Amino acid sequence: MKFSFMPIAALAFASLSVAQDVTSTNVGEQIRFDAEHNATSLVGTWSSGSRAVMTGPQFANPSNLSFNYPLNTGVSYSFTEDGWYEISRYRFNSNAIDPGCMTGLIFWVHGQYQMLSNDSLYMIPNGDGFQQIQNRCNALSNQILDYNETELYNSWRIYTDPTDGFKLHLFQFDGTPVAPQFQISSTPQMLPKAMLRAPPTQILRRRGNGAEQRLTDISWTFVSTGMAMVLATVALSTL
Ligand SMILES: *[C@@H]1O[C@H](CO)[C@@H](O)[C@H](O)[C@H]1NC(C)=O
Ligand SMILES: *[C@@H]1O[C@H](CO)[C@@H](O)[C@H](O)[C@H]1NC(C)=O
Ligand SMILES: *[C@@H]1O[C@H](CO)[C@@H](O)[C@H](O)[C@H]1NC(C)=O
Ligand SMILES: *[C@@H]1O[C@H](CO)[C@@H](O)[C@H](O)[C@H]1NC(C)=O
C-alpha cells in the first residue's frame, strides 16, 4: 500500500460551492485550444500514479452505495464529448496526534461539466455522489455520506510526457494542483450518465455492536422512509 500523508483539512479537498449565476459558455465556445490545452482532447479516462484508481463500474456501485477498494490510492477523472464528468478518488490522511489512526476516504461523483471562457472547469454534480470516511481508531466515525458539491477548477493543461504520454494537470479553485493524471483511454470508462440511486434524503446509521467492532467488519443499515436495506460487509483487509 502506498499512503499519501495529507493534512486532515484536505478531506474537504477540491470542493467549493459556487454561486449558480456563474457565467458559462457552451462546451468548446471561446476556449483557447493551444498546445497546452489540446495536446489531445480532455475526453477520455485519466488516472494518477500507479493508475490503480479508475472511474467506472469496477470502482463504485451507487445503487447499493458500495465501493471496490483499489489496491492503491489515487484519483481518476473521465470526461465525455457531451459534457459529462466522473471522478473516483481514494486516499489516506495521517492523524498528527496519533500516526496509527489514519483516515481513509473513498469517493465517487459524476455530473455535467462546463468549460468556462476564462479557462476554468466548472463541475455540477448529478446528486447521486457518495463517499465513505474511515478512521482506523474510531469505529463510530466510519460512515457513508452524500457528496454533491459543485467543483471549480481554475485551469487545466494537457502535456505530452516523453515516457508516459498524455498527462492532465488540473488546478483547484485555490490553485492547488490535482495529482497529474495519465490518459488511460481516449474513450471514457464511466458509469451510465443518469441518476444512479435514490435521492440522498435517507439517513445512514451504523448497525452492530459499538465501538469495539473492527474496521474489517463494518455493517451498515440503510434507513429510508419506510424501507431499510442492509449493506453488506465491507472488507478492508488491505488496511
Ligand atoms: C487542437 O485545436 C485546434 C483548434 O481547434 C485544432 O486545429 C487541432 O486539430 C487540435 N489538436 C488536437 C490534437 O486535437
Ligand atoms: C446537487 O447539486 C446540484 C448543483 O448544486 C443541484 O442542482 C442538485 O439539486 C443537487 N442534488 C441533490 C440531490 O442535492
Ligand atoms: C472563471 O470564471 C468563473 C465564473 O465567472 C469564476 O468563478 C472563476 O473564479 C474564474 N476563474 C479564474 C481562474 O479566475
Ligand atoms: C453491490 O452490488 C453489486 C452488484 O450487484 C455486488 O457485486 C456487490 O457485492 C454489492 N455490494 C454490497 C456492499 O452490497
PDB file of C-alpha atoms and ligand atoms in Angstrom:
ATOM      1  CA  MET A   1       0.000   0.000   0.000  1.00  0.00           C
ATOM      2  CA  LYS A   2       1.161   3.470  -0.725  1.00  0.00           C
ATOM      3  CA  PHE A   3      -0.130   6.130   1.646  1.00  0.00           C
ATOM      4  CA  SER A   4      -0.211   9.805   0.956  1.00  0.00           C
ATOM      5  CA  PHE A   5       0.049  11.861   4.066  1.00  0.00           C
ATOM      6  CA  MET A   6      -2.086  14.927   3.766  1.00  0.00           C
ATOM      7  CA  PRO A   7      -3.480  17.228   6.421  1.00  0.00           C
ATOM      8  CA  ILE A   8      -6.909  16.234   7.685  1.00  0.00           C
ATOM      9  CA  ALA A   9      -8.205  19.540   6.404  1.00  0.00           C
ATOM     10  CA  ALA A  10      -7.556  18.231   2.922  1.00  0.00           C
ATOM     11  CA  LEU A  11     -10.552  15.968   3.407  1.00  0.00           C
ATOM     12  CA  ALA A  12     -12.581  18.889   2.236  1.00  0.00           C
ATOM     13  CA  PHE A  13     -10.464  18.971  -0.913  1.00  0.00           C
ATOM     14  CA  ALA A  14     -11.476  20.101  -4.314  1.00  0.00           C
ATOM     15  CA  SER A  15     -14.942  21.084  -3.433  1.00  0.00           C
ATOM     16  CA  LEU A  16     -16.422  24.507  -3.433  1.00  0.00           C
ATOM     17  CA  SER A  17     -19.919  25.714  -3.644  1.00  0.00           C
ATOM     18  CA  VAL A  18     -20.030  28.284  -6.367  1.00  0.00           C
ATOM     19  CA  ALA A  19     -22.884  30.663  -6.954  1.00  0.00           C
ATOM     20  CA  GLN A  20     -25.284  29.348  -9.524  1.00  0.00           C
ATOM     21  CA  ASP A  21     -25.172  32.528 -11.582  1.00  0.00           C
ATOM     22  CA  VAL A  22     -21.708  31.654 -12.820  1.00  0.00           C
ATOM     23  CA  THR A  23     -21.326  32.767 -16.426  1.00  0.00           C
ATOM     24  CA  SER A  24     -20.667  29.767 -18.555  1.00  0.00           C
ATOM     25  CA  THR A  25     -20.200  29.041 -22.175  1.00  0.00           C
ATOM     26  CA  ASN A  26     -21.142  26.015 -24.140  1.00  0.00           C
ATOM     27  CA  VAL A  27     -18.510  23.351 -24.277  1.00  0.00           C
ATOM     28  CA  GLY A  28     -15.977  24.417 -26.845  1.00  0.00           C
ATOM     29  CA  GLU A  29     -17.059  28.022 -27.144  1.00  0.00           C
ATOM     30  CA  GLN A  30     -14.335  30.661 -26.791  1.00  0.00           C
ATOM     31  CA  ILE A  31     -11.878  28.112 -25.461  1.00  0.00           C
ATOM     32  CA  ARG A  32      -8.247  28.687 -26.224  1.00  0.00           C
ATOM     33  CA  PHE A  33      -7.196  25.414 -27.849  1.00  0.00           C
ATOM     34  CA  ASP A  34      -3.459  25.821 -27.902  1.00  0.00           C
ATOM     35  CA  ALA A  35      -0.562  23.468 -27.363  1.00  0.00           C
ATOM     36  CA  GLU A  36      -1.179  23.454 -23.596  1.00  0.00           C
ATOM     37  CA  HIS A  37      -4.817  22.507 -23.877  1.00  0.00           C
ATOM     38  CA  ASN A  38      -5.192  20.068 -26.639  1.00  0.00           C
ATOM     39  CA  ALA A  39      -2.085  18.014 -26.992  1.00  0.00           C
ATOM     40  CA  THR A  40      -5.082  15.728 -27.060  1.00  0.00           C
ATOM     41  CA  SER A  41      -8.717  16.097 -26.068  1.00  0.00           C
ATOM     42  CA  LEU A  42      -9.876  16.149 -22.447  1.00  0.00           C
ATOM     43  CA  VAL A  43     -12.345  13.451 -23.487  1.00  0.00           C
ATOM     44  CA  GLY A  44     -11.420  10.037 -22.102  1.00  0.00           C
ATOM     45  CA  THR A  45     -10.325   8.494 -18.813  1.00  0.00           C
ATOM     46  CA  TRP A  46      -7.370   9.756 -16.774  1.00  0.00           C
ATOM     47  CA  SER A  47      -5.694   8.233 -13.725  1.00  0.00           C
ATOM     48  CA  SER A  48      -2.881   9.282 -11.391  1.00  0.00           C
ATOM     49  CA  GLY A  49       0.262   7.492 -10.236  1.00  0.00           C
ATOM     50  CA  SER A  50       0.039   3.730 -10.382  1.00  0.00           C
ATOM     51  CA  ARG A  51      -3.301   4.050 -12.232  1.00  0.00           C
ATOM     52  CA  ALA A  52      -4.943   1.832  -9.622  1.00  0.00           C
ATOM     53  CA  VAL A  53      -7.965   4.113  -9.325  1.00  0.00           C
ATOM     54  CA  MET A  54     -10.331   4.294 -12.296  1.00  0.00           C
ATOM     55  CA  THR A  55     -13.731   5.743 -12.942  1.00  0.00           C
ATOM     56  CA  GLY A  56     -16.412   3.277 -13.998  1.00  0.00           C
ATOM     57  CA  PRO A  57     -18.167   0.231 -12.613  1.00  0.00           C
ATOM     58  CA  GLN A  58     -15.127  -1.509 -11.126  1.00  0.00           C
ATOM     59  CA  PHE A  59     -14.754   1.315  -8.571  1.00  0.00           C
ATOM     60  CA  ALA A  60     -18.201   2.301  -7.324  1.00  0.00           C
ATOM     61  CA  ASN A  61     -21.702   0.895  -7.276  1.00  0.00           C
ATOM     62  CA  PRO A  62     -24.074   3.760  -6.456  1.00  0.00           C
ATOM     63  CA  SER A  63     -27.188   1.580  -6.364  1.00  0.00           C
ATOM     64  CA  ASN A  64     -26.035  -0.093  -3.142  1.00  0.00           C
ATOM     65  CA  LEU A  65     -23.569   2.612  -2.034  1.00  0.00           C
ATOM     66  CA  SER A  66     -20.612   0.272  -2.258  1.00  0.00           C
ATOM     67  CA  PHE A  67     -17.011   0.608  -3.364  1.00  0.00           C
ATOM     68  CA  ASN A  68     -14.477  -1.895  -4.621  1.00  0.00           C
ATOM     69  CA  TYR A  69     -11.326  -0.830  -2.847  1.00  0.00           C
ATOM     70  CA  PRO A  70      -8.437  -0.376  -5.296  1.00  0.00           C
ATOM     71  CA  LEU A  71      -5.034  -1.826  -4.409  1.00  0.00           C
ATOM     72  CA  ASN A  72      -3.545   1.637  -4.244  1.00  0.00           C
ATOM     73  CA  THR A  73      -4.578   5.221  -3.593  1.00  0.00           C
ATOM     74  CA  GLY A  74      -5.101   7.683  -6.419  1.00  0.00           C
ATOM     75  CA  VAL A  75      -7.551   9.753  -8.381  1.00  0.00           C
ATOM     76  CA  SER A  76      -9.261   9.306 -11.727  1.00  0.00           C
ATOM     77  CA  TYR A  77     -11.324  11.670 -13.883  1.00  0.00           C
ATOM     78  CA  SER A  78     -13.330  10.949 -17.029  1.00  0.00           C
ATOM     79  CA  PHE A  79     -14.890  13.405 -19.460  1.00  0.00           C
ATOM     80  CA  THR A  80     -17.285  12.793 -22.326  1.00  0.00           C
ATOM     81  CA  GLU A  81     -17.662  14.766 -25.526  1.00  0.00           C
ATOM     82  CA  ASP A  82     -21.188  15.774 -24.488  1.00  0.00           C
ATOM     83  CA  GLY A  83     -20.276  17.358 -21.159  1.00  0.00           C
ATOM     84  CA  TRP A  84     -20.371  14.605 -18.511  1.00  0.00           C
ATOM     85  CA  TYR A  85     -17.634  14.030 -15.967  1.00  0.00           C
ATOM     86  CA  GLU A  86     -16.973  11.344 -13.374  1.00  0.00           C
ATOM     87  CA  ILE A  87     -14.441  11.357 -10.519  1.00  0.00           C
ATOM     88  CA  SER A  88     -13.137   8.447  -8.413  1.00  0.00           C
ATOM     89  CA  ARG A  89     -10.794   9.128  -5.512  1.00  0.00           C
ATOM     90  CA  TYR A  90      -9.144   7.008  -2.850  1.00  0.00           C
ATOM     91  CA  ARG A  91      -6.741   8.428  -0.290  1.00  0.00           C
ATOM     92  CA  PHE A  92      -5.450   8.235   3.260  1.00  0.00           C
ATOM     93  CA  ASN A  93      -4.820  11.102   5.613  1.00  0.00           C
ATOM     94  CA  SER A  94      -2.492  10.827   8.556  1.00  0.00           C
ATOM     95  CA  ASN A  95      -3.519  11.788  12.058  1.00  0.00           C
ATOM     96  CA  ALA A  96      -0.980  14.225  13.504  1.00  0.00           C
ATOM     97  CA  ILE A  97      -1.807  13.265  17.079  1.00  0.00           C
ATOM     98  CA  ASP A  98      -1.771   9.502  16.622  1.00  0.00           C
ATOM     99  CA  PRO A  99       0.011   8.449  13.419  1.00  0.00           C
ATOM    100  CA  GLY A 100      -1.529   4.973  13.734  1.00  0.00           C
ATOM    101  CA  CYS A 101      -5.016   6.435  13.319  1.00  0.00           C
ATOM    102  CA  MET A 102      -5.188   7.109   9.627  1.00  0.00           C
ATOM    103  CA  THR A 103      -8.339   8.300   7.974  1.00  0.00           C
ATOM    104  CA  GLY A 104      -9.330   6.716   4.685  1.00  0.00           C
ATOM    105  CA  LEU A 105     -11.504   8.461   2.158  1.00  0.00           C
ATOM    106  CA  ILE A 106     -13.069   6.818  -0.857  1.00  0.00           C
ATOM    107  CA  PHE A 107     -15.264   8.897  -3.077  1.00  0.00           C
ATOM    108  CA  TRP A 108     -17.294   8.824  -6.287  1.00  0.00           C
ATOM    109  CA  VAL A 109     -19.258  11.524  -8.099  1.00  0.00           C
ATOM    110  CA  HIS A 110     -20.468  12.273 -11.624  1.00  0.00           C
ATOM    111  CA  GLY A 111     -22.341  15.098 -13.296  1.00  0.00           C
ATOM    112  CA  GLN A 112     -22.002  17.702 -16.006  1.00  0.00           C
ATOM    113  CA  TYR A 113     -19.070  19.990 -16.631  1.00  0.00           C
ATOM    114  CA  GLN A 114     -18.679  23.311 -18.377  1.00  0.00           C
ATOM    115  CA  MET A 115     -15.546  24.778 -19.876  1.00  0.00           C
ATOM    116  CA  LEU A 116     -15.640  28.432 -18.906  1.00  0.00           C
ATOM    117  CA  SER A 117     -14.279  31.063 -21.268  1.00  0.00           C
ATOM    118  CA  ASN A 118     -11.583  32.004 -18.729  1.00  0.00           C
ATOM    119  CA  ASP A 119     -10.049  28.529 -18.842  1.00  0.00           C
ATOM    120  CA  SER A 120     -11.774  27.235 -15.704  1.00  0.00           C
ATOM    121  CA  LEU A 121     -13.712  23.975 -15.477  1.00  0.00           C
ATOM    122  CA  TYR A 122     -16.985  24.035 -13.578  1.00  0.00           C
ATOM    123  CA  MET A 123     -18.456  20.704 -12.465  1.00  0.00           C
ATOM    124  CA  ILE A 124     -22.076  20.366 -11.425  1.00  0.00           C
ATOM    125  CA  PRO A 125     -22.836  17.090  -9.627  1.00  0.00           C
ATOM    126  CA  ASN A 126     -25.773  14.920 -10.574  1.00  0.00           C
ATOM    127  CA  GLY A 127     -26.966  14.384  -6.993  1.00  0.00           C
ATOM    128  CA  ASP A 128     -26.001  10.711  -6.564  1.00  0.00           C
ATOM    129  CA  GLY A 129     -22.360  11.033  -5.475  1.00  0.00           C
ATOM    130  CA  PHE A 130     -21.235   9.402  -2.218  1.00  0.00           C
ATOM    131  CA  GLN A 131     -18.176   8.905  -0.066  1.00  0.00           C
ATOM    132  CA  GLN A 132     -17.011   6.696   2.745  1.00  0.00           C
ATOM    133  CA  ILE A 133     -14.787   8.036   5.501  1.00  0.00           C
ATOM    134  CA  GLN A 134     -12.995   5.595   7.737  1.00  0.00           C
ATOM    135  CA  ASN A 135     -10.955   6.063  10.852  1.00  0.00           C
ATOM    136  CA  ARG A 136      -8.994   3.029  11.992  1.00  0.00           C
ATOM    137  CA  CYS A 137      -9.189   4.074  15.637  1.00  0.00           C
ATOM    138  CA  ASN A 138     -12.769   5.202  15.909  1.00  0.00           C
ATOM    139  CA  ALA A 139     -15.247   2.709  14.528  1.00  0.00           C
ATOM    140  CA  LEU A 140     -18.131   5.076  15.123  1.00  0.00           C
ATOM    141  CA  SER A 141     -16.637   7.589  12.737  1.00  0.00           C
ATOM    142  CA  ASN A 142     -16.893   5.213   9.779  1.00  0.00           C
ATOM    143  CA  GLN A 143     -19.676   6.473   7.652  1.00  0.00           C
ATOM    144  CA  ILE A 144     -21.121   6.751   4.190  1.00  0.00           C
ATOM    145  CA  LEU A 145     -22.043  10.298   3.267  1.00  0.00           C
ATOM    146  CA  ASP A 146     -23.591  12.013   0.285  1.00  0.00           C
ATOM    147  CA  TYR A 147     -21.301  14.076  -1.860  1.00  0.00           C
ATOM    148  CA  ASN A 148     -22.968  16.689  -4.036  1.00  0.00           C
ATOM    149  CA  GLU A 149     -20.660  19.681  -4.149  1.00  0.00           C
ATOM    150  CA  THR A 150     -20.058  21.756  -7.247  1.00  0.00           C
ATOM    151  CA  GLU A 151     -16.365  21.965  -8.020  1.00  0.00           C
ATOM    152  CA  LEU A 152     -14.446  24.730  -9.714  1.00  0.00           C
ATOM    153  CA  TYR A 153     -11.050  24.086 -11.250  1.00  0.00           C
ATOM    154  CA  ASN A 154      -9.168  27.271 -12.071  1.00  0.00           C
ATOM    155  CA  SER A 155      -7.447  25.796 -15.089  1.00  0.00           C
ATOM    156  CA  TRP A 156      -6.345  22.650 -16.838  1.00  0.00           C
ATOM    157  CA  ARG A 157      -3.485  21.632 -19.106  1.00  0.00           C
ATOM    158  CA  ILE A 158      -2.628  18.589 -21.141  1.00  0.00           C
ATOM    159  CA  TYR A 159       1.032  17.917 -21.874  1.00  0.00           C
ATOM    160  CA  THR A 160       2.745  15.113 -23.699  1.00  0.00           C
ATOM    161  CA  ASP A 161       5.139  13.308 -21.387  1.00  0.00           C
ATOM    162  CA  PRO A 162       8.023  11.696 -23.297  1.00  0.00           C
ATOM    163  CA  THR A 163       7.617   8.373 -21.457  1.00  0.00           C
ATOM    164  CA  ASP A 164       4.067   8.338 -20.129  1.00  0.00           C
ATOM    165  CA  GLY A 165       2.223  10.027 -22.959  1.00  0.00           C
ATOM    166  CA  PHE A 166      -0.649  12.435 -22.422  1.00  0.00           C
ATOM    167  CA  LYS A 167      -0.719  13.957 -18.939  1.00  0.00           C
ATOM    168  CA  LEU A 168      -3.582  16.020 -17.499  1.00  0.00           C
ATOM    169  CA  HIS A 169      -2.969  18.741 -14.890  1.00  0.00           C
ATOM    170  CA  LEU A 170      -5.987  20.173 -13.087  1.00  0.00           C
ATOM    171  CA  PHE A 171      -5.715  23.114 -10.701  1.00  0.00           C
ATOM    172  CA  GLN A 172      -8.297  23.509  -7.971  1.00  0.00           C
ATOM    173  CA  PHE A 173     -10.106  26.745  -7.143  1.00  0.00           C
ATOM    174  CA  ASP A 174      -7.319  27.705  -4.728  1.00  0.00           C
ATOM    175  CA  GLY A 175      -4.559  26.841  -7.178  1.00  0.00           C
ATOM    176  CA  THR A 176      -3.666  23.502  -5.550  1.00  0.00           C
ATOM    177  CA  PRO A 177      -2.820  21.005  -8.265  1.00  0.00           C
ATOM    178  CA  VAL A 178      -4.587  17.660  -8.501  1.00  0.00           C
ATOM    179  CA  ALA A 179      -2.088  14.801  -8.867  1.00  0.00           C
ATOM    180  CA  PRO A 180      -1.080  14.594 -12.547  1.00  0.00           C
ATOM    181  CA  GLN A 181      -3.123  12.025 -14.412  1.00  0.00           C
ATOM    182  CA  PHE A 182      -2.210   9.918 -17.397  1.00  0.00           C
ATOM    183  CA  GLN A 183      -4.563   9.064 -20.192  1.00  0.00           C
ATOM    184  CA  ILE A 184      -5.848   5.517 -19.704  1.00  0.00           C
ATOM    185  CA  SER A 185      -8.243   5.584 -22.607  1.00  0.00           C
ATOM    186  CA  SER A 186      -9.459   8.158 -25.099  1.00  0.00           C
ATOM    187  CA  THR A 187     -12.903   6.573 -24.711  1.00  0.00           C
ATOM    188  CA  PRO A 188     -14.344   7.497 -21.296  1.00  0.00           C
ATOM    189  CA  GLN A 189     -14.809   4.486 -18.971  1.00  0.00           C
ATOM    190  CA  MET A 190     -17.771   5.637 -16.933  1.00  0.00           C
ATOM    191  CA  LEU A 191     -20.951   4.585 -15.206  1.00  0.00           C
ATOM    192  CA  PRO A 192     -24.181   5.473 -17.054  1.00  0.00           C
ATOM    193  CA  LYS A 193     -24.957   9.173 -17.494  1.00  0.00           C
ATOM    194  CA  ALA A 194     -28.076   9.047 -15.340  1.00  0.00           C
ATOM    195  CA  MET A 195     -29.289   9.251 -11.748  1.00  0.00           C
ATOM    196  CA  LEU A 196     -27.930   6.010 -10.314  1.00  0.00           C
ATOM    197  CA  ARG A 197     -29.550   5.900  -6.889  1.00  0.00           C
ATOM    198  CA  ALA A 198     -32.419   7.313  -4.881  1.00  0.00           C
ATOM    199  CA  PRO A 199     -32.069  10.977  -3.863  1.00  0.00           C
ATOM    200  CA  PRO A 200     -29.931  11.380  -0.764  1.00  0.00           C
ATOM    201  CA  THR A 201     -32.689  12.010   1.714  1.00  0.00           C
ATOM    202  CA  GLN A 202     -32.002   8.826   3.662  1.00  0.00           C
ATOM    203  CA  ILE A 203     -30.067   8.517   6.867  1.00  0.00           C
ATOM    204  CA  LEU A 204     -27.230   6.065   7.218  1.00  0.00           C
ATOM    205  CA  ARG A 205     -26.979   4.561  10.646  1.00  0.00           C
ATOM    206  CA  ARG A 206     -24.312   2.263  11.904  1.00  0.00           C
ATOM    207  CA  ARG A 207     -25.543  -1.200  12.755  1.00  0.00           C
ATOM    208  CA  GLY A 208     -23.910  -3.574  15.174  1.00  0.00           C
ATOM    209  CA  ASN A 209     -22.254  -3.659  18.458  1.00  0.00           C
ATOM    210  CA  GLY A 210     -20.486  -0.419  19.084  1.00  0.00           C
ATOM    211  CA  ALA A 211     -17.009   0.885  19.118  1.00  0.00           C
ATOM    212  CA  GLU A 212     -15.270  -2.445  19.532  1.00  0.00           C
ATOM    213  CA  GLN A 213     -16.404  -3.676  16.163  1.00  0.00           C
ATOM    214  CA  ARG A 214     -13.359  -3.952  13.950  1.00  0.00           C
ATOM    215  CA  LEU A 215     -12.923  -1.963  10.781  1.00  0.00           C
ATOM    216  CA  THR A 216     -12.645  -5.207   8.863  1.00  0.00           C
ATOM    217  CA  ASP A 217     -16.246  -5.995   9.740  1.00  0.00           C
ATOM    218  CA  ILE A 218     -18.397  -2.978   9.160  1.00  0.00           C
ATOM    219  CA  SER A 219     -22.087  -3.374   8.614  1.00  0.00           C
ATOM    220  CA  TRP A 220     -24.491  -0.606   7.873  1.00  0.00           C
ATOM    221  CA  THR A 221     -28.192  -0.175   7.976  1.00  0.00           C
ATOM    222  CA  PHE A 222     -29.568   1.980   5.272  1.00  0.00           C
ATOM    223  CA  VAL A 223     -32.640   3.649   6.704  1.00  0.00           C
ATOM    224  CA  SER A 224     -35.026   5.445   4.449  1.00  0.00           C
ATOM    225  CA  THR A 225     -38.662   6.369   4.636  1.00  0.00           C
ATOM    226  CA  GLY A 226     -40.414   3.064   5.032  1.00  0.00           C
ATOM    227  CA  MET A 227     -37.529   0.998   3.782  1.00  0.00           C
ATOM    228  CA  ALA A 228     -34.438  -0.499   5.335  1.00  0.00           C
ATOM    229  CA  MET A 229     -31.704  -2.212   3.436  1.00  0.00           C
ATOM    230  CA  VAL A 230     -28.701  -3.850   4.977  1.00  0.00           C
ATOM    231  CA  LEU A 231     -25.492  -3.113   3.202  1.00  0.00           C
ATOM    232  CA  ALA A 232     -23.108  -5.990   3.092  1.00  0.00           C
ATOM    233  CA  THR A 233     -19.853  -6.131   4.970  1.00  0.00           C
ATOM    234  CA  VAL A 234     -17.065  -4.035   3.585  1.00  0.00           C
ATOM    235  CA  ALA A 235     -13.818  -5.937   3.751  1.00  0.00           C
ATOM    236  CA  LEU A 236     -10.823  -3.706   4.297  1.00  0.00           C
ATOM    237  CA  SER A 237      -8.131  -6.326   4.598  1.00  0.00           C
ATOM    238  CA  THR A 238      -5.602  -4.153   2.844  1.00  0.00           C
ATOM    239  CA  LEU A 239      -5.617  -1.592   5.637  1.00  0.00           C
TER     240      LEU A 239
HETATM  241  C1  LIG B   1      -6.307  21.499 -31.214  1.00  0.00           C
HETATM  242  O1  LIG B   1      -7.245  22.527 -31.517  1.00  0.00           O
HETATM  243  C2  LIG B   1      -7.067  23.127 -32.766  1.00  0.00           C
HETATM  244  C3  LIG B   1      -8.063  24.263 -32.866  1.00  0.00           C
HETATM  245  O2  LIG B   1      -9.364  23.806 -32.665  1.00  0.00           O
HETATM  246  C4  LIG B   1      -7.249  22.078 -33.865  1.00  0.00           C
HETATM  247  O3  LIG B   1      -6.994  22.666 -35.119  1.00  0.00           O
HETATM  248  C5  LIG B   1      -6.281  20.923 -33.631  1.00  0.00           C
HETATM  249  O4  LIG B   1      -6.531  19.895 -34.540  1.00  0.00           O
HETATM  250  C6  LIG B   1      -6.447  20.374 -32.229  1.00  0.00           C
HETATM  251  N1  LIG B   1      -5.434  19.338 -31.972  1.00  0.00           N
HETATM  252  C7  LIG B   1      -5.767  18.176 -31.410  1.00  0.00           C
HETATM  253  C8  LIG B   1      -4.625  17.220 -31.192  1.00  0.00           C
HETATM  254  O5  LIG B   1      -6.903  17.885 -31.065  1.00  0.00           O
HETATM  255  C1  LIG B   2     -26.769  18.505  -6.337  1.00  0.00           C
HETATM  256  O1  LIG B   2     -26.162  19.738  -6.635  1.00  0.00           O
HETATM  257  C2  LIG B   2     -26.680  20.360  -7.789  1.00  0.00           C
HETATM  258  C3  LIG B   2     -25.838  21.597  -8.065  1.00  0.00           C
HETATM  259  O2  LIG B   2     -25.781  22.425  -6.953  1.00  0.00           O
HETATM  260  C4  LIG B   2     -28.150  20.704  -7.556  1.00  0.00           C
HETATM  261  O3  LIG B   2     -28.695  21.279  -8.710  1.00  0.00           O
HETATM  262  C5  LIG B   2     -28.890  19.424  -7.236  1.00  0.00           C
HETATM  263  O4  LIG B   2     -30.236  19.722  -6.914  1.00  0.00           O
HETATM  264  C6  LIG B   2     -28.254  18.712  -6.077  1.00  0.00           C
HETATM  265  N1  LIG B   2     -28.910  17.429  -5.903  1.00  0.00           N
HETATM  266  C7  LIG B   2     -29.216  16.946  -4.713  1.00  0.00           C
HETATM  267  C8  LIG B   2     -29.902  15.612  -4.718  1.00  0.00           C
HETATM  268  O5  LIG B   2     -28.968  17.537  -3.684  1.00  0.00           O
HETATM  269  C1  LIG B   3     -13.584  31.907 -14.183  1.00  0.00           C
HETATM  270  O1  LIG B   3     -14.901  32.388 -14.173  1.00  0.00           O
HETATM  271  C2  LIG B   3     -15.716  31.850 -13.151  1.00  0.00           C
HETATM  272  C3  LIG B   3     -17.113  32.351 -13.372  1.00  0.00           C
HETATM  273  O2  LIG B   3     -17.136  33.729 -13.525  1.00  0.00           O
HETATM  274  C4  LIG B   3     -15.152  32.244 -11.794  1.00  0.00           C
HETATM  275  O3  LIG B   3     -15.955  31.713 -10.760  1.00  0.00           O
HETATM  276  C5  LIG B   3     -13.733  31.695 -11.687  1.00  0.00           C
HETATM  277  O4  LIG B   3     -13.159  32.099 -10.472  1.00  0.00           O
HETATM  278  C6  LIG B   3     -12.895  32.199 -12.851  1.00  0.00           C
HETATM  279  N1  LIG B   3     -11.603  31.535 -12.833  1.00  0.00           N
HETATM  280  C7  LIG B   3     -10.473  32.189 -12.600  1.00  0.00           C
HETATM  281  C8  LIG B   3      -9.221  31.380 -12.644  1.00  0.00           C
HETATM  282  O5  LIG B   3     -10.441  33.378 -12.379  1.00  0.00           O
HETATM  283  C1  LIG B   4     -23.464  -4.187  -4.603  1.00  0.00           C
HETATM  284  O1  LIG B   4     -23.995  -4.700  -5.801  1.00  0.00           O
HETATM  285  C2  LIG B   4     -23.011  -5.342  -6.612  1.00  0.00           C
HETATM  286  C3  LIG B   4     -23.677  -5.695  -7.922  1.00  0.00           C
HETATM  287  O2  LIG B   4     -24.905  -6.316  -7.739  1.00  0.00           O
HETATM  288  C4  LIG B   4     -22.459  -6.549  -5.885  1.00  0.00           C
HETATM  289  O3  LIG B   4     -21.477  -7.176  -6.666  1.00  0.00           O
HETATM  290  C5  LIG B   4     -21.826  -6.072  -4.587  1.00  0.00           C
HETATM  291  O4  LIG B   4     -21.365  -7.190  -3.852  1.00  0.00           O
HETATM  292  C6  LIG B   4     -22.830  -5.294  -3.780  1.00  0.00           C
HETATM  293  N1  LIG B   4     -22.105  -4.736  -2.644  1.00  0.00           N
HETATM  294  C7  LIG B   4     -22.662  -4.560  -1.465  1.00  0.00           C
HETATM  295  C8  LIG B   4     -21.791  -3.986  -0.413  1.00  0.00           C
HETATM  296  O5  LIG B   4     -23.838  -4.822  -1.262  1.00  0.00           O
END
